[in-house]
């Protein structure tokens, strides 16, 4: 077959199934990680859950006060989860904050499961 310089037609594209994983379960970019006062950084909500497990109530109050909740701000702005952030702002202790995050994650996973 003689080449004439004409382009061959492209093969039809295959259908691709795209699954979107909730941003809340992912890691934040380095520049948007949550910087703890001791220099450590949190890059995911799962890391926050783990940190709340061992953090003292006194250390927790450095990030959550009557007027400000830095953890909730991070969740809202970095992970784009306003509903969870609003729930977190109503809570003023670390155990209930951890419980609220876990419940929220479980509810989201169940919703995803029921969609299938």
mmCIF file with all atom_site columns, C-alpha atoms in Angstrom:
data_model
loop_
_atom_site.group_PDB
_atom_site.id
_atom_site.type_symbol
_atom_site.label_atom_id
_atom_site.label_alt_id
_atom_site.label_comp_id
_atom_site.label_asym_id
_atom_site.label_entity_id
_atom_site.label_seq_id
_atom_site.pdbx_PDB_ins_code
_atom_site.Cartn_x
_atom_site.Cartn_y
_atom_site.Cartn_z
_atom_site.occupancy
_atom_site.B_iso_or_equiv
_atom_site.pdbx_formal_charge
_atom_site.auth_seq_id
_atom_site.auth_comp_id
_atom_site.auth_asym_id
_atom_site.auth_atom_id
_atom_site.pdbx_PDB_model_num
ATOM 1   C CA . UNK A 1 1   ? 0.000   0.000  0.000  1.00 0.00 ? 1   UNK A CA 1
ATOM 2   C CA . UNK A 1 2   ? 1.410   3.331  -1.052 1.00 0.00 ? 2   UNK A CA 1
ATOM 3   C CA . UNK A 1 3   ? 1.650   6.089  1.531  1.00 0.00 ? 3   UNK A CA 1
ATOM 4   C CA . UNK A 1 4   ? 0.055   9.298  0.339  1.00 0.00 ? 4   UNK A CA 1
ATOM 5   C CA . UNK A 1 5   ? 0.641   11.411 3.406  1.00 0.00 ? 5   UNK A CA 1
ATOM 6   C CA . UNK A 1 6   ? -3.032  11.206 4.393  1.00 0.00 ? 6   UNK A CA 1
ATOM 7   C CA . UNK A 1 7   ? -3.609  10.383 8.021  1.00 0.00 ? 7   UNK A CA 1
ATOM 8   C CA . UNK A 1 8   ? -5.169  7.082  8.872  1.00 0.00 ? 8   UNK A CA 1
ATOM 9   C CA . UNK A 1 9   ? -8.431  7.361  10.789 1.00 0.00 ? 9   UNK A CA 1
ATOM 10  C CA . UNK A 1 10  ? -7.989  6.995  14.519 1.00 0.00 ? 10  UNK A CA 1
ATOM 11  C CA . UNK A 1 11  ? -9.292  3.916  16.220 1.00 0.00 ? 11  UNK A CA 1
ATOM 12  C CA . UNK A 1 12  ? -12.544 4.524  18.053 1.00 0.00 ? 12  UNK A CA 1
ATOM 13  C CA . UNK A 1 13  ? -11.958 5.377  21.685 1.00 0.00 ? 13  UNK A CA 1
ATOM 14  C CA . UNK A 1 14  ? -12.886 2.741  24.205 1.00 0.00 ? 14  UNK A CA 1
ATOM 15  C CA . UNK A 1 15  ? -15.388 3.532  26.919 1.00 0.00 ? 15  UNK A CA 1
ATOM 16  C CA . UNK A 1 16  ? -13.614 4.236  30.157 1.00 0.00 ? 16  UNK A CA 1
ATOM 17  C CA . UNK A 1 17  ? -15.261 3.856  33.527 1.00 0.00 ? 17  UNK A CA 1
ATOM 18  C CA . UNK A 1 18  ? -14.152 6.556  35.939 1.00 0.00 ? 18  UNK A CA 1
ATOM 19  C CA . UNK A 1 19  ? -14.565 6.099  39.670 1.00 0.00 ? 19  UNK A CA 1
ATOM 20  C CA . UNK A 1 20  ? -14.218 9.217  41.760 1.00 0.00 ? 20  UNK A CA 1
ATOM 21  C CA . UNK A 1 21  ? -12.969 8.615  45.265 1.00 0.00 ? 21  UNK A CA 1
ATOM 22  C CA . UNK A 1 22  ? -14.107 11.211 47.768 1.00 0.00 ? 22  UNK A CA 1
ATOM 23  C CA . UNK A 1 23  ? -11.533 13.870 48.297 1.00 0.00 ? 23  UNK A CA 1
ATOM 24  C CA . UNK A 1 24  ? -11.964 13.421 52.045 1.00 0.00 ? 24  UNK A CA 1
ATOM 25  C CA . UNK A 1 25  ? -10.211 10.044 51.914 1.00 0.00 ? 25  UNK A CA 1
ATOM 26  C CA . UNK A 1 26  ? -7.218  11.351 49.988 1.00 0.00 ? 26  UNK A CA 1
ATOM 27  C CA . UNK A 1 27  ? -4.077  13.214 50.985 1.00 0.00 ? 27  UNK A CA 1
ATOM 28  C CA . UNK A 1 28  ? -3.713  16.937 50.778 1.00 0.00 ? 28  UNK A CA 1
ATOM 29  C CA . UNK A 1 29  ? -0.839  18.428 48.816 1.00 0.00 ? 29  UNK A CA 1
ATOM 30  C CA . UNK A 1 30  ? 2.206   19.242 50.958 1.00 0.00 ? 30  UNK A CA 1
ATOM 31  C CA . UNK A 1 31  ? 1.447   22.977 50.833 1.00 0.00 ? 31  UNK A CA 1
ATOM 32  C CA . UNK A 1 32  ? -2.027  22.465 52.327 1.00 0.00 ? 32  UNK A CA 1
ATOM 33  C CA . UNK A 1 33  ? -1.087  20.010 55.054 1.00 0.00 ? 33  UNK A CA 1
ATOM 34  C CA . UNK A 1 34  ? -2.137  20.811 58.622 1.00 0.00 ? 34  UNK A CA 1
ATOM 35  C CA . UNK A 1 35  ? 0.900   21.970 60.580 1.00 0.00 ? 35  UNK A CA 1
ATOM 36  C CA . UNK A 1 36  ? 0.890   20.924 64.203 1.00 0.00 ? 36  UNK A CA 1
ATOM 37  C CA . UNK A 1 37  ? 2.683   23.093 66.769 1.00 0.00 ? 37  UNK A CA 1
ATOM 38  C CA . UNK A 1 38  ? 5.377   20.439 67.276 1.00 0.00 ? 38  UNK A CA 1
ATOM 39  C CA . UNK A 1 39  ? 6.353   20.620 63.585 1.00 0.00 ? 39  UNK A CA 1
ATOM 40  C CA . UNK A 1 40  ? 4.616   17.465 62.400 1.00 0.00 ? 40  UNK A CA 1
ATOM 41  C CA . UNK A 1 41  ? 2.197   17.687 59.467 1.00 0.00 ? 41  UNK A CA 1
ATOM 42  C CA . UNK A 1 42  ? -1.109  16.004 58.791 1.00 0.00 ? 42  UNK A CA 1
ATOM 43  C CA . UNK A 1 43  ? -1.978  15.358 55.163 1.00 0.00 ? 43  UNK A CA 1
ATOM 44  C CA . UNK A 1 44  ? -5.218  13.414 55.474 1.00 0.00 ? 44  UNK A CA 1
ATOM 45  C CA . UNK A 1 45  ? -8.353  13.226 57.544 1.00 0.00 ? 45  UNK A CA 1
ATOM 46  C CA . UNK A 1 46  ? -7.339  9.693  58.501 1.00 0.00 ? 46  UNK A CA 1
ATOM 47  C CA . UNK A 1 47  ? -4.106  11.106 59.950 1.00 0.00 ? 47  UNK A CA 1
ATOM 48  C CA . UNK A 1 48  ? -6.209  13.633 61.885 1.00 0.00 ? 48  UNK A CA 1
ATOM 49  C CA . UNK A 1 49  ? -8.297  10.796 63.332 1.00 0.00 ? 49  UNK A CA 1
ATOM 50  C CA . UNK A 1 50  ? -5.122  9.029  64.457 1.00 0.00 ? 50  UNK A CA 1
ATOM 51  C CA . UNK A 1 51  ? -3.688  12.239 65.918 1.00 0.00 ? 51  UNK A CA 1
ATOM 52  C CA . UNK A 1 52  ? -6.881  12.886 67.906 1.00 0.00 ? 52  UNK A CA 1
ATOM 53  C CA . UNK A 1 53  ? -6.462  9.415  69.441 1.00 0.00 ? 53  UNK A CA 1
ATOM 54  C CA . UNK A 1 54  ? -3.231  10.374 71.214 1.00 0.00 ? 54  UNK A CA 1
ATOM 55  C CA . UNK A 1 55  ? -3.483  14.171 71.463 1.00 0.00 ? 55  UNK A CA 1
ATOM 56  C CA . UNK A 1 56  ? -4.045  15.572 74.931 1.00 0.00 ? 56  UNK A CA 1
ATOM 57  C CA . UNK A 1 57  ? -7.180  17.602 75.572 1.00 0.00 ? 57  UNK A CA 1
ATOM 58  C CA . UNK A 1 58  ? -4.884  20.559 76.329 1.00 0.00 ? 58  UNK A CA 1
ATOM 59  C CA . UNK A 1 59  ? -3.167  20.270 72.936 1.00 0.00 ? 59  UNK A CA 1
ATOM 60  C CA . UNK A 1 60  ? -6.582  19.892 71.268 1.00 0.00 ? 60  UNK A CA 1
ATOM 61  C CA . UNK A 1 61  ? -7.677  23.220 72.786 1.00 0.00 ? 61  UNK A CA 1
ATOM 62  C CA . UNK A 1 62  ? -4.773  24.920 71.018 1.00 0.00 ? 62  UNK A CA 1
ATOM 63  C CA . UNK A 1 63  ? -6.586  24.211 67.738 1.00 0.00 ? 63  UNK A CA 1
ATOM 64  C CA . UNK A 1 64  ? -10.219 24.263 68.887 1.00 0.00 ? 64  UNK A CA 1
ATOM 65  C CA . UNK A 1 65  ? -11.504 27.155 70.983 1.00 0.00 ? 65  UNK A CA 1
ATOM 66  C CA . UNK A 1 66  ? -14.910 28.653 71.667 1.00 0.00 ? 66  UNK A CA 1
ATOM 67  C CA . UNK A 1 67  ? -14.486 30.931 68.655 1.00 0.00 ? 67  UNK A CA 1
ATOM 68  C CA . UNK A 1 68  ? -12.263 28.973 66.245 1.00 0.00 ? 68  UNK A CA 1
ATOM 69  C CA . UNK A 1 69  ? -11.839 25.407 64.995 1.00 0.00 ? 69  UNK A CA 1
ATOM 70  C CA . UNK A 1 70  ? -8.706  25.078 62.906 1.00 0.00 ? 70  UNK A CA 1
ATOM 71  C CA . UNK A 1 71  ? -9.352  21.393 62.177 1.00 0.00 ? 71  UNK A CA 1
ATOM 72  C CA . UNK A 1 72  ? -12.809 22.198 60.792 1.00 0.00 ? 72  UNK A CA 1
ATOM 73  C CA . UNK A 1 73  ? -11.383 25.022 58.683 1.00 0.00 ? 73  UNK A CA 1
ATOM 74  C CA . UNK A 1 74  ? -8.809  22.631 57.219 1.00 0.00 ? 74  UNK A CA 1
ATOM 75  C CA . UNK A 1 75  ? -11.430 19.974 56.441 1.00 0.00 ? 75  UNK A CA 1
ATOM 76  C CA . UNK A 1 76  ? -13.687 22.545 54.777 1.00 0.00 ? 76  UNK A CA 1
ATOM 77  C CA . UNK A 1 77  ? -11.079 24.356 52.704 1.00 0.00 ? 77  UNK A CA 1
ATOM 78  C CA . UNK A 1 78  ? -8.677  21.572 51.792 1.00 0.00 ? 78  UNK A CA 1
ATOM 79  C CA . UNK A 1 79  ? -11.046 18.604 51.508 1.00 0.00 ? 79  UNK A CA 1
ATOM 80  C CA . UNK A 1 80  ? -14.088 20.616 50.444 1.00 0.00 ? 80  UNK A CA 1
ATOM 81  C CA . UNK A 1 81  ? -16.417 19.054 53.008 1.00 0.00 ? 81  UNK A CA 1
ATOM 82  C CA . UNK A 1 82  ? -18.541 21.846 54.408 1.00 0.00 ? 82  UNK A CA 1
ATOM 83  C CA . UNK A 1 83  ? -21.051 19.542 56.109 1.00 0.00 ? 83  UNK A CA 1
ATOM 84  C CA . UNK A 1 84  ? -18.388 17.734 58.137 1.00 0.00 ? 84  UNK A CA 1
ATOM 85  C CA . UNK A 1 85  ? -16.724 21.049 58.994 1.00 0.00 ? 85  UNK A CA 1
ATOM 86  C CA . UNK A 1 86  ? -20.032 22.449 60.271 1.00 0.00 ? 86  UNK A CA 1
ATOM 87  C CA . UNK A 1 87  ? -20.539 19.360 62.439 1.00 0.00 ? 87  UNK A CA 1
ATOM 88  C CA . UNK A 1 88  ? -16.986 19.663 63.783 1.00 0.00 ? 88  UNK A CA 1
ATOM 89  C CA . UNK A 1 89  ? -17.495 23.327 64.713 1.00 0.00 ? 89  UNK A CA 1
ATOM 90  C CA . UNK A 1 90  ? -20.298 22.382 67.097 1.00 0.00 ? 90  UNK A CA 1
ATOM 91  C CA . UNK A 1 91  ? -17.959 20.108 69.067 1.00 0.00 ? 91  UNK A CA 1
ATOM 92  C CA . UNK A 1 92  ? -15.493 21.289 71.669 1.00 0.00 ? 92  UNK A CA 1
ATOM 93  C CA . UNK A 1 93  ? -13.640 18.101 72.717 1.00 0.00 ? 93  UNK A CA 1
ATOM 94  C CA . UNK A 1 94  ? -11.336 15.711 70.913 1.00 0.00 ? 94  UNK A CA 1
ATOM 95  C CA . UNK A 1 95  ? -13.225 12.461 71.523 1.00 0.00 ? 95  UNK A CA 1
ATOM 96  C CA . UNK A 1 96  ? -16.483 13.782 70.082 1.00 0.00 ? 96  UNK A CA 1
ATOM 97  C CA . UNK A 1 97  ? -14.568 15.367 67.189 1.00 0.00 ? 97  UNK A CA 1
ATOM 98  C CA . UNK A 1 98  ? -12.966 12.037 66.374 1.00 0.00 ? 98  UNK A CA 1
ATOM 99  C CA . UNK A 1 99  ? -16.304 10.229 66.686 1.00 0.00 ? 99  UNK A CA 1
ATOM 100 C CA . UNK A 1 100 ? -18.014 12.768 64.403 1.00 0.00 ? 100 UNK A CA 1
ATOM 101 C CA . UNK A 1 101 ? -15.369 12.394 61.694 1.00 0.00 ? 101 UNK A CA 1
ATOM 102 C CA . UNK A 1 102 ? -15.578 8.600  61.843 1.00 0.00 ? 102 UNK A CA 1
ATOM 103 C CA . UNK A 1 103 ? -19.390 8.612  61.685 1.00 0.00 ? 103 UNK A CA 1
ATOM 104 C CA . UNK A 1 104 ? -19.269 10.970 58.730 1.00 0.00 ? 104 UNK A CA 1
ATOM 105 C CA . UNK A 1 105 ? -16.837 8.705  56.872 1.00 0.00 ? 105 UNK A CA 1
ATOM 106 C CA . UNK A 1 106 ? -18.909 5.596  57.577 1.00 0.00 ? 106 UNK A CA 1
ATOM 107 C CA . UNK A 1 107 ? -22.111 7.327  56.393 1.00 0.00 ? 107 UNK A CA 1
ATOM 108 C CA . UNK A 1 108 ? -20.392 8.398  53.175 1.00 0.00 ? 108 UNK A CA 1
ATOM 109 C CA . UNK A 1 109 ? -19.062 4.900  52.537 1.00 0.00 ? 109 UNK A CA 1
ATOM 110 C CA . UNK A 1 110 ? -22.506 3.397  53.108 1.00 0.00 ? 110 UNK A CA 1
ATOM 111 C CA . UNK A 1 111 ? -24.065 5.897  50.698 1.00 0.00 ? 111 UNK A CA 1
ATOM 112 C CA . UNK A 1 112 ? -21.509 4.939  48.049 1.00 0.00 ? 112 UNK A CA 1
ATOM 113 C CA . UNK A 1 113 ? -22.142 1.245  48.654 1.00 0.00 ? 113 UNK A CA 1
ATOM 114 C CA . UNK A 1 114 ? -25.905 1.681  48.308 1.00 0.00 ? 114 UNK A CA 1
ATOM 115 C CA . UNK A 1 115 ? -25.505 3.534  45.003 1.00 0.00 ? 115 UNK A CA 1
ATOM 116 C CA . UNK A 1 116 ? -23.953 0.453  43.395 1.00 0.00 ? 116 UNK A CA 1
#
